[in-house]
CSV table of C-alpha atoms in Angstrom, one decimal:
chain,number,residue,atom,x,y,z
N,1,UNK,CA,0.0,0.0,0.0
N,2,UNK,CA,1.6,3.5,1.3
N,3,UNK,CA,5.0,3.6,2.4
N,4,UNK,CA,3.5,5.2,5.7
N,5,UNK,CA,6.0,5.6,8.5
N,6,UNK,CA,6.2,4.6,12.3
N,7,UNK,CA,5.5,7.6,15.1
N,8,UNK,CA,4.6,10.3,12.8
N,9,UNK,CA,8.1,10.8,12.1
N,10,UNK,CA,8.1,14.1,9.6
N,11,UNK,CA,11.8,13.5,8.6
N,12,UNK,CA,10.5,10.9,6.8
N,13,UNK,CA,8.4,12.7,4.5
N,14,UNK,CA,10.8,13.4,0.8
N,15,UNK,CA,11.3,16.5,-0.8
N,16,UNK,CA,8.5,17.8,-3.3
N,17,UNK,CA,10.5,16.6,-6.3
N,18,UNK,CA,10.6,12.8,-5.9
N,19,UNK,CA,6.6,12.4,-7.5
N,20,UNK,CA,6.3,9.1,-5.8
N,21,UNK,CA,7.0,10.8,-2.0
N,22,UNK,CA,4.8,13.5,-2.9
N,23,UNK,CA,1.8,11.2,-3.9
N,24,UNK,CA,2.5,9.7,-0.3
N,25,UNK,CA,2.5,12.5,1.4
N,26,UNK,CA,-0.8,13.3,-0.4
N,27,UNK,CA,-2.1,10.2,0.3
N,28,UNK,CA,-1.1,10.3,3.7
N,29,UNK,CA,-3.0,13.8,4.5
N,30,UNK,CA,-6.0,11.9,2.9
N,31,UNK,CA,-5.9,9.3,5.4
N,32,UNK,CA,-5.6,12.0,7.9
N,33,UNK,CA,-8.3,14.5,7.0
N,34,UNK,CA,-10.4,10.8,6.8
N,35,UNK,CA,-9.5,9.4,10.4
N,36,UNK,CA,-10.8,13.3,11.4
N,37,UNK,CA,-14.2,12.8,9.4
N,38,UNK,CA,-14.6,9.4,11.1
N,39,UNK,CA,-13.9,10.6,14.4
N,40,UNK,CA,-16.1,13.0,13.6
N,41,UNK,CA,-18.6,10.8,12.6
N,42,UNK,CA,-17.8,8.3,15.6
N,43,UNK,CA,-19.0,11.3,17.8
N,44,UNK,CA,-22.3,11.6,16.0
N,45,UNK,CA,-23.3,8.1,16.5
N,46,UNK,CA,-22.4,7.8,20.0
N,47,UNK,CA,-24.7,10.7,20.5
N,48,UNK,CA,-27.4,8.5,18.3
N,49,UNK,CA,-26.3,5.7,20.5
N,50,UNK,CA,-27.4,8.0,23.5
N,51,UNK,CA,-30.4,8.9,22.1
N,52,UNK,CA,-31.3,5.7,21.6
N,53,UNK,CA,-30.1,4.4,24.7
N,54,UNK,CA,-32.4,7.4,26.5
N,55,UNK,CA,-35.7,6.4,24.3
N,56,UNK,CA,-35.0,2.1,25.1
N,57,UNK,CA,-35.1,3.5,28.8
N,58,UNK,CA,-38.4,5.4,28.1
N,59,UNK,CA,-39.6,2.3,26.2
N,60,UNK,CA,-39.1,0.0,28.7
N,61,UNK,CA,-40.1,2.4,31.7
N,62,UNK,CA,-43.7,2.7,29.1
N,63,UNK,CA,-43.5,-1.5,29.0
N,64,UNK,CA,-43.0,-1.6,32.7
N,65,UNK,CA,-46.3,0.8,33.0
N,66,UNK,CA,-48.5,-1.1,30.9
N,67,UNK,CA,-47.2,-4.4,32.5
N,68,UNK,CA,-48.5,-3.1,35.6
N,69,UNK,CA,-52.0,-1.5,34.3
N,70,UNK,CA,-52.4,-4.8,32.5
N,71,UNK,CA,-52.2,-6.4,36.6
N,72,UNK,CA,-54.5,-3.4,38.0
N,73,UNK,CA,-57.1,-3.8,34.8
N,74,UNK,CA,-56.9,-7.7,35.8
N,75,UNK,CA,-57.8,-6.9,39.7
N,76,UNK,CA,-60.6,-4.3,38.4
N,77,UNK,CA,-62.0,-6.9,36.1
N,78,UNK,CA,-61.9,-9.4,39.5
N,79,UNK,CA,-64.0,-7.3,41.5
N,80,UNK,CA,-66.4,-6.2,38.7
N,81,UNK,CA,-67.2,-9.9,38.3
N,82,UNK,CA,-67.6,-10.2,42.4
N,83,UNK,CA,-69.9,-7.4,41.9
N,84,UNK,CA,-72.1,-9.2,39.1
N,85,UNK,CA,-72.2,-12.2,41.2
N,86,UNK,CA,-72.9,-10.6,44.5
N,87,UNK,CA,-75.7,-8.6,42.5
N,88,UNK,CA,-77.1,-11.8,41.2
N,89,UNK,CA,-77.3,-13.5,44.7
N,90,UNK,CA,-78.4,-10.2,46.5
N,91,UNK,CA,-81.6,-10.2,43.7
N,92,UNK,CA,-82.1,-14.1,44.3
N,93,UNK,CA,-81.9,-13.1,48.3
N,94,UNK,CA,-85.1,-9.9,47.6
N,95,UNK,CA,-87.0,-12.5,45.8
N,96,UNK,CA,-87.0,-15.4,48.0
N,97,UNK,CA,-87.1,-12.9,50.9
N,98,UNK,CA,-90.4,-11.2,49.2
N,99,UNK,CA,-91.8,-15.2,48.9
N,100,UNK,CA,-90.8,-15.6,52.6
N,101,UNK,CA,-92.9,-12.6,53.1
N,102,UNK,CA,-96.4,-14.3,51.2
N,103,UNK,CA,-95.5,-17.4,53.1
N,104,UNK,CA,-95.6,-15.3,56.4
N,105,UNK,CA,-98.8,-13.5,54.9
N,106,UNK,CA,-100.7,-16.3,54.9
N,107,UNK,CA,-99.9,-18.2,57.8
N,108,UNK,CA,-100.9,-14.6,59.4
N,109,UNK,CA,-104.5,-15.1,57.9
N,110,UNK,CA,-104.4,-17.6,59.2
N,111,UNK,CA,-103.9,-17.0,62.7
N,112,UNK,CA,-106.7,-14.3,61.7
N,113,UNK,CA,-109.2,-17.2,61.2
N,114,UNK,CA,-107.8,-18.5,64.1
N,115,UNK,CA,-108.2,-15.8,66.4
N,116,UNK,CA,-111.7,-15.4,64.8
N,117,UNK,CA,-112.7,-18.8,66.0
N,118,UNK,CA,-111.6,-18.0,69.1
N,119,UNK,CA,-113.3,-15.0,69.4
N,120,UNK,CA,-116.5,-16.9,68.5
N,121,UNK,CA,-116.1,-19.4,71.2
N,122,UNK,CA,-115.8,-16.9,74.0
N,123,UNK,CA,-118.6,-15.2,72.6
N,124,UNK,CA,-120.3,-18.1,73.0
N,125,UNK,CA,-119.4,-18.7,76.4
N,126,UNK,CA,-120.5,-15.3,77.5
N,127,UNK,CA,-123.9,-16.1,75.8
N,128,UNK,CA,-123.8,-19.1,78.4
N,129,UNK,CA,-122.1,-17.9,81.3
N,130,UNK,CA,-125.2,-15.2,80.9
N,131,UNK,CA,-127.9,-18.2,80.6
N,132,UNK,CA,-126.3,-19.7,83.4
N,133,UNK,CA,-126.7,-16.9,85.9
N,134,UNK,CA,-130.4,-16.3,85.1
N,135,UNK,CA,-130.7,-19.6,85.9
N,136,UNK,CA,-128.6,-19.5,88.7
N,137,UNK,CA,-130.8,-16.2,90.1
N,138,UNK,CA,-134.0,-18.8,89.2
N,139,UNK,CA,-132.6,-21.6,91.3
N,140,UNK,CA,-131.9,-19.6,94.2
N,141,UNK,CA,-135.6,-17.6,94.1
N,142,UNK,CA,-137.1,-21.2,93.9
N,143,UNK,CA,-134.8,-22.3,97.0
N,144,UNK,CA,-135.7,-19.2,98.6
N,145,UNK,CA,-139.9,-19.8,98.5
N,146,UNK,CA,-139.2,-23.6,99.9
N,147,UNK,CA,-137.5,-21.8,102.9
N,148,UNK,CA,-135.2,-24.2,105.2
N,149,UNK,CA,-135.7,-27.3,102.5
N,150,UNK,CA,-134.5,-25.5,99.9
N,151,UNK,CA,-131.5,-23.7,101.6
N,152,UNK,CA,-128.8,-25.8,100.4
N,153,UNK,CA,-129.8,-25.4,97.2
N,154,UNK,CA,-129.6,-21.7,97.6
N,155,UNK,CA,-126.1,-22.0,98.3
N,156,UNK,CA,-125.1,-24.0,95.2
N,157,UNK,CA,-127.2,-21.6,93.3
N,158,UNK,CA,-125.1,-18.7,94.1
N,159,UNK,CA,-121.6,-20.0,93.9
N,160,UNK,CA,-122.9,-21.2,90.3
N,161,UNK,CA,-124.0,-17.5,89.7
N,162,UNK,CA,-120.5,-16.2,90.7
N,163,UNK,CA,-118.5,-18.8,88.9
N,164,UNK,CA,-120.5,-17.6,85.8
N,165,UNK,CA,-120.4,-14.2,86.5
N,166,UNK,CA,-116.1,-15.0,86.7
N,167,UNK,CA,-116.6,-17.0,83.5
N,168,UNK,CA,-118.4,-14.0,81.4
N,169,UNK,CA,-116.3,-11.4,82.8
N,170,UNK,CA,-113.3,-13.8,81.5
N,171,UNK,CA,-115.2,-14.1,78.5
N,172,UNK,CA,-115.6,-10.8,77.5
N,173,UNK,CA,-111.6,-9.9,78.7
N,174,UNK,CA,-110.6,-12.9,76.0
N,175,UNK,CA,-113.1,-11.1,73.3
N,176,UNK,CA,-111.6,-7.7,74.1
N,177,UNK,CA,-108.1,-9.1,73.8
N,178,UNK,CA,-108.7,-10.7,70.6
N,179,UNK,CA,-110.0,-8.2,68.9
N,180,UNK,CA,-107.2,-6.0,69.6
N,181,UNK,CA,-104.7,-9.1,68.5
N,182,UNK,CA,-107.4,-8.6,65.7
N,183,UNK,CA,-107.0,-5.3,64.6
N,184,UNK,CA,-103.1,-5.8,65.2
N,185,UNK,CA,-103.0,-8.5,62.7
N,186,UNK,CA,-105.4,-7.2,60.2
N,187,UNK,CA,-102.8,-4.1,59.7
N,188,UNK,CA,-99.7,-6.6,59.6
N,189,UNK,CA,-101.4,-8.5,57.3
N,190,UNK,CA,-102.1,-5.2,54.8
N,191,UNK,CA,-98.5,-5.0,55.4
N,192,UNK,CA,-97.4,-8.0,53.9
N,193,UNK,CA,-99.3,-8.1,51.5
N,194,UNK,CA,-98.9,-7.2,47.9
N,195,UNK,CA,-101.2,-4.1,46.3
N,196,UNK,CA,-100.3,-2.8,43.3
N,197,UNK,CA,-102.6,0.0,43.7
N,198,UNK,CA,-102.3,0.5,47.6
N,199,UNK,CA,-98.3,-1.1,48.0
N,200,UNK,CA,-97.7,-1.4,51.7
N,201,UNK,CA,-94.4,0.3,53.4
N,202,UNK,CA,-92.5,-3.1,53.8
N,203,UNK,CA,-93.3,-3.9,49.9
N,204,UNK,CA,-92.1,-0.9,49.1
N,205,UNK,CA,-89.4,-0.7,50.1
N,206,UNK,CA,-88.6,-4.1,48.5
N,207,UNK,CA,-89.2,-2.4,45.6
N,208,UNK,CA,-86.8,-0.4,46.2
N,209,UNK,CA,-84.2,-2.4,46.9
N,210,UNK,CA,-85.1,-4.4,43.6
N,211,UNK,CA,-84.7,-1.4,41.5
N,212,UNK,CA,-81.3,-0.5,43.2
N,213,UNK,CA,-80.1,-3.9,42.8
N,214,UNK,CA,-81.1,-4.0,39.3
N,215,UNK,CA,-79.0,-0.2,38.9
N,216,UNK,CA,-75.8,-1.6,40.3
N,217,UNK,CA,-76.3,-4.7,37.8
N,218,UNK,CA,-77.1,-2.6,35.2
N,219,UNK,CA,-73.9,-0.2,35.7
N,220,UNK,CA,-71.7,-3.5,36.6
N,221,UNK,CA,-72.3,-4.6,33.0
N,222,UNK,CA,-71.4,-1.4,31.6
N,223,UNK,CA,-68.3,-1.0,33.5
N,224,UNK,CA,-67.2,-4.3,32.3
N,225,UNK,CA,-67.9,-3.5,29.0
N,226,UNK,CA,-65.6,-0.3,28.8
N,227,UNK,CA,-63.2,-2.4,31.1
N,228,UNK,CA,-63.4,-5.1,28.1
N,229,UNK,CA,-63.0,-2.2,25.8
N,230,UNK,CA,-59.9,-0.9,28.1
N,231,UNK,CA,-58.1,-4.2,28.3
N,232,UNK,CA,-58.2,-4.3,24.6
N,233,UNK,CA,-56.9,-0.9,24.0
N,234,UNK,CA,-54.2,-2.0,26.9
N,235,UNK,CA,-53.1,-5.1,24.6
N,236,UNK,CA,-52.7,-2.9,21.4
N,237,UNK,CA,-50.9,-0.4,23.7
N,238,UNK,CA,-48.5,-3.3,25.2
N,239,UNK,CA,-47.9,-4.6,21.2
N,240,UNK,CA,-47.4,-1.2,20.2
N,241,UNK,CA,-44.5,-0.8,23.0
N,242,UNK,CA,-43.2,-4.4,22.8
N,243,UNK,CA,-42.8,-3.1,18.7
N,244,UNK,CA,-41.2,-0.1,19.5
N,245,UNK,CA,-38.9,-1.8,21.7
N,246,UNK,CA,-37.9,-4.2,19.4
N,247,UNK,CA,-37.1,-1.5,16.6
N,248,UNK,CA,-35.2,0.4,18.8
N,249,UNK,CA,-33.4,-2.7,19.7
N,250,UNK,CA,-32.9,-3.1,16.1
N,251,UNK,CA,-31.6,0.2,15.8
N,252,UNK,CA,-29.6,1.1,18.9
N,253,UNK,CA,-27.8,-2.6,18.0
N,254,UNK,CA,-27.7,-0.6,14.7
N,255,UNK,CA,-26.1,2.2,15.7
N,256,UNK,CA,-23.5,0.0,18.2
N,257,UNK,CA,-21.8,-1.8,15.6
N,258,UNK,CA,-21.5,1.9,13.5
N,259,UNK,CA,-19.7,3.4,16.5
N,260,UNK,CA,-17.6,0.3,16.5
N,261,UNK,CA,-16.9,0.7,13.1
N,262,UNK,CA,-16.1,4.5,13.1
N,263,UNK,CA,-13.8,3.1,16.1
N,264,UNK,CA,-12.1,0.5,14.8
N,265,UNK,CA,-11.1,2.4,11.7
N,266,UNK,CA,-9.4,5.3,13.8
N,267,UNK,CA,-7.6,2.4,15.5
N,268,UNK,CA,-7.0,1.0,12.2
N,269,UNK,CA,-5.3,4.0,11.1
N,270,UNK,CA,-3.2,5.1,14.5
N,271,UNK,CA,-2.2,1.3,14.3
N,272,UNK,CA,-0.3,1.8,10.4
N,273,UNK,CA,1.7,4.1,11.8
N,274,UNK,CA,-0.2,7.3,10.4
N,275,UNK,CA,0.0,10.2,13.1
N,276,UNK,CA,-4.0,11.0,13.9
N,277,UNK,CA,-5.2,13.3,16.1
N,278,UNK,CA,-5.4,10.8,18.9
N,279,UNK,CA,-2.4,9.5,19.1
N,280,UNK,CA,-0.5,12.2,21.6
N,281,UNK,CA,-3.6,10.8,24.1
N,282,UNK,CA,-2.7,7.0,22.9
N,283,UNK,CA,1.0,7.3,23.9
N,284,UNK,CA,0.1,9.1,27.0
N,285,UNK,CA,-2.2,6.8,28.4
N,286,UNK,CA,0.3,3.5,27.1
N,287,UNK,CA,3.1,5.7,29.6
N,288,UNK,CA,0.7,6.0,32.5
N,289,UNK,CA,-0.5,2.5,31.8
N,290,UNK,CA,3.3,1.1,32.4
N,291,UNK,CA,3.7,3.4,35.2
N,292,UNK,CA,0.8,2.1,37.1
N,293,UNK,CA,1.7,-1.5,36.6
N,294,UNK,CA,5.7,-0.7,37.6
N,295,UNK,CA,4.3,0.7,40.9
N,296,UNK,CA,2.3,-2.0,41.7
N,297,UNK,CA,4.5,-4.7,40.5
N,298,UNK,CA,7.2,-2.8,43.3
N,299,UNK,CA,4.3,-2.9,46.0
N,300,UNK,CA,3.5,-7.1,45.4
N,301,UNK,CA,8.0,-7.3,45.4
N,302,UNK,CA,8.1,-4.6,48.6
N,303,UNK,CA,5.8,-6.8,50.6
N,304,UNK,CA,3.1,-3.6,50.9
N,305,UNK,CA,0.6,-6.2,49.5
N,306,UNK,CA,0.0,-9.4,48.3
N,307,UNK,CA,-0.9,-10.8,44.9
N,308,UNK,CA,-4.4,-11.9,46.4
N,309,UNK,CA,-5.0,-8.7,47.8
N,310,UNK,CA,-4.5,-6.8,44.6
N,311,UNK,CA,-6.4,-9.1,42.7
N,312,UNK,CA,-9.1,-8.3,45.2
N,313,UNK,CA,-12.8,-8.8,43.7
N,314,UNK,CA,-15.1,-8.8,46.9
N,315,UNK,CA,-16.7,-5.8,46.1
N,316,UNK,CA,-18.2,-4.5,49.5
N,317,UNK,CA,-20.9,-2.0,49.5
N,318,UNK,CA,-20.3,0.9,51.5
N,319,UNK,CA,-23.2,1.8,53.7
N,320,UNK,CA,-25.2,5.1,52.8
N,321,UNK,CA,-23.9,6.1,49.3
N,322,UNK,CA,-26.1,6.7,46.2
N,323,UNK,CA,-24.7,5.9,43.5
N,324,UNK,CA,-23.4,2.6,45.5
N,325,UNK,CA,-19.6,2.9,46.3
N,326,UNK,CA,-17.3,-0.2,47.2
N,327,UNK,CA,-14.6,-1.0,49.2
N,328,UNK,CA,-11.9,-3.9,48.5
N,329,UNK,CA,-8.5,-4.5,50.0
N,330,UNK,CA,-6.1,-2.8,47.8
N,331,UNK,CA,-8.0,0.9,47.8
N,332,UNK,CA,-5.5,2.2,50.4
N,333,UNK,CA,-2.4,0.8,48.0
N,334,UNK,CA,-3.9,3.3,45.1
N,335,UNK,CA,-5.0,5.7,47.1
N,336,UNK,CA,-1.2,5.9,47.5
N,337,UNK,CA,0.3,5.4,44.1
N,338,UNK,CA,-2.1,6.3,41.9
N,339,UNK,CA,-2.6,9.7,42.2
N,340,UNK,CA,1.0,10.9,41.6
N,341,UNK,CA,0.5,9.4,38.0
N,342,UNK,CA,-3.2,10.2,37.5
N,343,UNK,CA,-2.7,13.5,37.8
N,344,UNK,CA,0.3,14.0,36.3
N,345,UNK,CA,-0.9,12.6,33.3
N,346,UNK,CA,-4.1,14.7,33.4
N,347,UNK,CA,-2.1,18.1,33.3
N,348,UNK,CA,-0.7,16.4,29.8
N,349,UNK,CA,-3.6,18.4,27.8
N,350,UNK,CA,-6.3,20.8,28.7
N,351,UNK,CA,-8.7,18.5,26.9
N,352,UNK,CA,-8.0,15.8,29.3
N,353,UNK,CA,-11.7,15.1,30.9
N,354,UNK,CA,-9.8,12.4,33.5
N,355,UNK,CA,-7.3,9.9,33.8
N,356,UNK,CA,-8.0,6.6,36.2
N,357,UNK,CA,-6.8,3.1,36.8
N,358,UNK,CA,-9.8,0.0,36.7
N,359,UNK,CA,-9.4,-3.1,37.7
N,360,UNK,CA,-10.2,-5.8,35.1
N,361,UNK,CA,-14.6,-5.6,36.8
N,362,UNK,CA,-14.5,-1.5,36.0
N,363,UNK,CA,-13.6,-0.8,38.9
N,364,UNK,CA,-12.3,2.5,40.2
N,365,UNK,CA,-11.0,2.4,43.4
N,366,UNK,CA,-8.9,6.2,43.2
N,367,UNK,CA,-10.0,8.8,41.2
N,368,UNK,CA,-8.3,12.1,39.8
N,369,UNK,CA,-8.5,14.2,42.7
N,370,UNK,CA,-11.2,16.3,41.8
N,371,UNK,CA,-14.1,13.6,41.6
N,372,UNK,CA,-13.0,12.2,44.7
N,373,UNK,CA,-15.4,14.6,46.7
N,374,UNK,CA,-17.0,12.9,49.6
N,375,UNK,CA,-20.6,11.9,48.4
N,376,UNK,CA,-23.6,14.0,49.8
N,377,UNK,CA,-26.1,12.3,52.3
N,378,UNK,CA,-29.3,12.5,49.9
N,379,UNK,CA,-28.0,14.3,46.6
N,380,UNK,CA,-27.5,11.6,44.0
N,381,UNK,CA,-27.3,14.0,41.5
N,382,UNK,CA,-24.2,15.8,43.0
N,383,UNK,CA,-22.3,12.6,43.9
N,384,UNK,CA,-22.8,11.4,40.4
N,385,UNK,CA,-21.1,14.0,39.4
N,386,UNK,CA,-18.6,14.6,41.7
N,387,UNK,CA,-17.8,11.4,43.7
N,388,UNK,CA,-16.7,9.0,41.3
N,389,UNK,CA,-14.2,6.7,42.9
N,390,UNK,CA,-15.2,3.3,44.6
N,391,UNK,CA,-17.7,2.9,42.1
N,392,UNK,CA,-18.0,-0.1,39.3
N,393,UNK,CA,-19.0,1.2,35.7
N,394,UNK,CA,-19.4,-2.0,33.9
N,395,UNK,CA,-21.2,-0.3,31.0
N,396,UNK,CA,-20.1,-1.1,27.5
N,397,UNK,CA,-17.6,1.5,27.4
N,398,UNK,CA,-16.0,0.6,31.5
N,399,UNK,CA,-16.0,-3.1,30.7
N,400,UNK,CA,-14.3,-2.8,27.6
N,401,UNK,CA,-11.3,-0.4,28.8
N,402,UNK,CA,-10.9,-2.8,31.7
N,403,UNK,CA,-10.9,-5.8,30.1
N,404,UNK,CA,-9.0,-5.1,27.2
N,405,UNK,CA,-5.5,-6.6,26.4
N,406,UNK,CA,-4.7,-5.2,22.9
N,407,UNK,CA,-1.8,-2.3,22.6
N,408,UNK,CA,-4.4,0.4,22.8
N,409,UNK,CA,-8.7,0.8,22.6
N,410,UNK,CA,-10.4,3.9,21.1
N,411,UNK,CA,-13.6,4.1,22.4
N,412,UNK,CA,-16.0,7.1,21.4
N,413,UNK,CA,-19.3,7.2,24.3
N,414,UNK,CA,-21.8,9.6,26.9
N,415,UNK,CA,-20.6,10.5,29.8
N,416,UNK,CA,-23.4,10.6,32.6
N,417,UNK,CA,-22.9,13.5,34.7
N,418,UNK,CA,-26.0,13.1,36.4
N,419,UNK,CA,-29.2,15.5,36.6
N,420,UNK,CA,-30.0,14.2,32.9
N,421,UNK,CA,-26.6,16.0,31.9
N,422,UNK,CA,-24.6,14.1,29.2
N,423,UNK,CA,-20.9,15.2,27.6
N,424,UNK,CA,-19.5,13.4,24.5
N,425,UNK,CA,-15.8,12.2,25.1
N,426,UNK,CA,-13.5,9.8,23.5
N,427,UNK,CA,-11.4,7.6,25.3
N,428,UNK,CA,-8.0,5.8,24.9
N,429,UNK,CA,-7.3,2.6,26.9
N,430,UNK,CA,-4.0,0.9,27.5
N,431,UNK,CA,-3.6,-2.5,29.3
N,432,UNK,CA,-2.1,-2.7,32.7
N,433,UNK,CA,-0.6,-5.8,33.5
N,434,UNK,CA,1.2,-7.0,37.3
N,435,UNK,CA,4.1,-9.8,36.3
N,436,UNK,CA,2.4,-10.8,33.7
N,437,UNK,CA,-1.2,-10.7,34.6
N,438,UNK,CA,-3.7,-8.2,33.6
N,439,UNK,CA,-4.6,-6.3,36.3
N,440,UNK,CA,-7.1,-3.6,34.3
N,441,UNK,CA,-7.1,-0.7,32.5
N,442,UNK,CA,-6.0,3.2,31.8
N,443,UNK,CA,-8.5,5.1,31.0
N,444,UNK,CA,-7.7,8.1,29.3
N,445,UNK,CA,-10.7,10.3,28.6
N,446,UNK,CA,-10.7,13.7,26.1
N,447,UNK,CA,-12.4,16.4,24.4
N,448,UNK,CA,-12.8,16.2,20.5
């Protein structure tokens, strides 16, 4: 292809009158102006990717909400069909309550007729208790006229007279109660029963009851129509999202593989030899990378901590912090040693963003200095922000800079800076490795 050189090396470059030099120096300010248009580009589709990323969250927050109407329409629709069958048995319980109430109706005329037979008899017997007195008085005149013979008589004559004299006055008491009872029952039995044109209070208000009963059936089957109607609607809705989802999945897969692309071109490129715009950061964070991994390899020799320790990957939450923040057994040694090169390396450029150390998990146990800000009891916003260190980002872009083993990464991505605040950067990742062993990555972040 081009007889490109090594390290951007303008020595290299031949005077304008050898054609074949000049075409590659042409052809070599092509490829540059082109690694600029795709990083260019690269920048564009992360911010798609973003987009995208923002709208699947909005998507699936929308999927989430119709999932959970879906379980609150399916609760509604539970009740509205205990309504409809507590109706049905409610109207069942006002008719056979309204037949109790004829039953009860009649075995009240009943007593009537009764009562009326009763009243009859004692009649009776106060037609004879008053027969038996007048003969009683006749008795004892007739035992009077036969004087001392008839005496006796006399006596029998008037305790027959007072016992019926006891018996009418009984008599007439059992008459007088009667027809009260009479009266009483003639007026509960009106009550029970049924006059269409003169409707007693008690069959009213049966009525009543039937007609409200018959409402709330009435509006129960109307609600569960439009809840019928709703659940539809509710499906289409939940389609229409599980679609959407699906498209954006499509697309924000889409628009992964085109930032990938756009990336692995610029690396491409850097990797010929051609001197792009990123190299300066490449080279800087491939120095800090061997810098780390010196100082740690001199801590595991020095005895200041063991291979295990380093290699820590119990992750322990730290009580009280939002976003979550960890603690492992090697955050002291970098508190240490890190910072000295971290910072160092972030004064290289002002369009540095930061420069950290993650282990091989994402990570970051020290910080640059100023995102190490104590977190905020209750402002998640600000602590996103501000106190990044402890803190694991395994996203796509923090598991690929810590896991990655090649010479260099260029990686093009949003940064989150909380409060719905994003900034475009790209980054450039160089391996560090302890004796051998990958430990993580340098993340080197910048400006375009």
């Amino acid at each position: 292809m081009f007889g490109w050189f090594k390290g951007g090396d303008s020595s290299a470059v031949t005077s304008p009158q050898e054609p074949g030099r000049r075409d590659d120096s042409a052809a070599l300010n092509v490829v540059k102006r082109l690694a600029r248009s795709i990083s260019t580009v690269g920048k564009d589709a992360a911010e798609v990717r973003g987009a995208l990323e923002d709208t699947q969250r909005v998507v699936q927050a929308q999927g989430q909400a119709m999932q959970a109407l879906a379980r609150q329409l399916n609760q509604i629709g539970q009740a509205q069909a205990a309504i409809a069958t507590a109706t049905a048995q409610s109207a069942a319980a006002v008719q056979r309550a309204r037949g109790a109430l004829g039953v009860v109706g009649g075995e009240v005329v009943g007593m009537a007729t009764t009562l009326a037979q009763v009243s009859d008899a004692a009649a009776e017997i106060t037609k004879i208790s008053l027969q038996t007195r007048l003969i009683a008085f006749n008795a004892a005149v007739e035992a009077k006229h036969a004087g001392d013979a008839g005496r006796g008589f006399a006596v029998v004559a008037e305790a027959v007279k007072a016992l019926a004299g006891q018996v009418e006055s009984s008599s007439k008491a059992i008459v007088s109660a009667i027809t009260s009872l009479q009266e009483r029952i003639d007026r509960f039995s009106a009550e029970l029963t049924e006059n269409a044109a003169k409707p007693s209070q008690i069959h009213a208000a049966f009525h009543e009851v039937e007609h409200d009963v018959q409402r709330i059936a009435t509006s129960a089957a109307e609600s569960g129509q439009q809840m019928s109607l709703l659940n539809e609607r509710a499906h289409e809705l939940e389609r229409e999202v599980s679609e959407a989802s699906h498209g954006l999945k499509v697309a924000f897969d889409g628009s992964d593989r085109f930032l990938r692309m756009s990336e692995e071109l610029v690396e491409q490129i850097a990797e010929s030899g051609v001197e792009v715009d990123d190299m300066p950061f490449i080279r800087a964070a491939q120095q800090a990378a061997d810098e780390i991994g010196a100082l740690l390899e001199a801590a595991v020799r020095d005895g200041q901590i063991s291979q295990t320790d380093l290699f820590d990957e119990q992750y322990r939450p730290i009580d009280g912090t939002s976003p979550q923040q960890h603690a492992t057994r090697f955050c002291q040694l970098t508190d240490r040693l890190f910072p000295a090169v971290q910072e160092k390396t972030l004064a290289f450029s002002d369009k540095i963003v930061f420069c950290i150390a993650a282990d091989r998990n994402g990570y970051i146990a020290t910080h640059n200095r100023k995102y190490c800000q104590p977190q905020r009891p209750g402002d998640t916003v600000w602590n996103t922000a501000n106190s990044r260190y402890r803190r694991i980002f395994n996203d796509r872009t923090g598991l690929a800079s810590a896991r990655n083993t090649r010479p260099f990464l260029l990686q093009t991505y949003r940064r989150d800076m909380g409060g719905g605040r994003f900034v475009v950067l790209k980054e450039a990742t160089a391996p560090i490795s302890v004796a051998g062993r990958h430990w993580g990555g340098l993340r080197l972040a910048f400006n375009f």
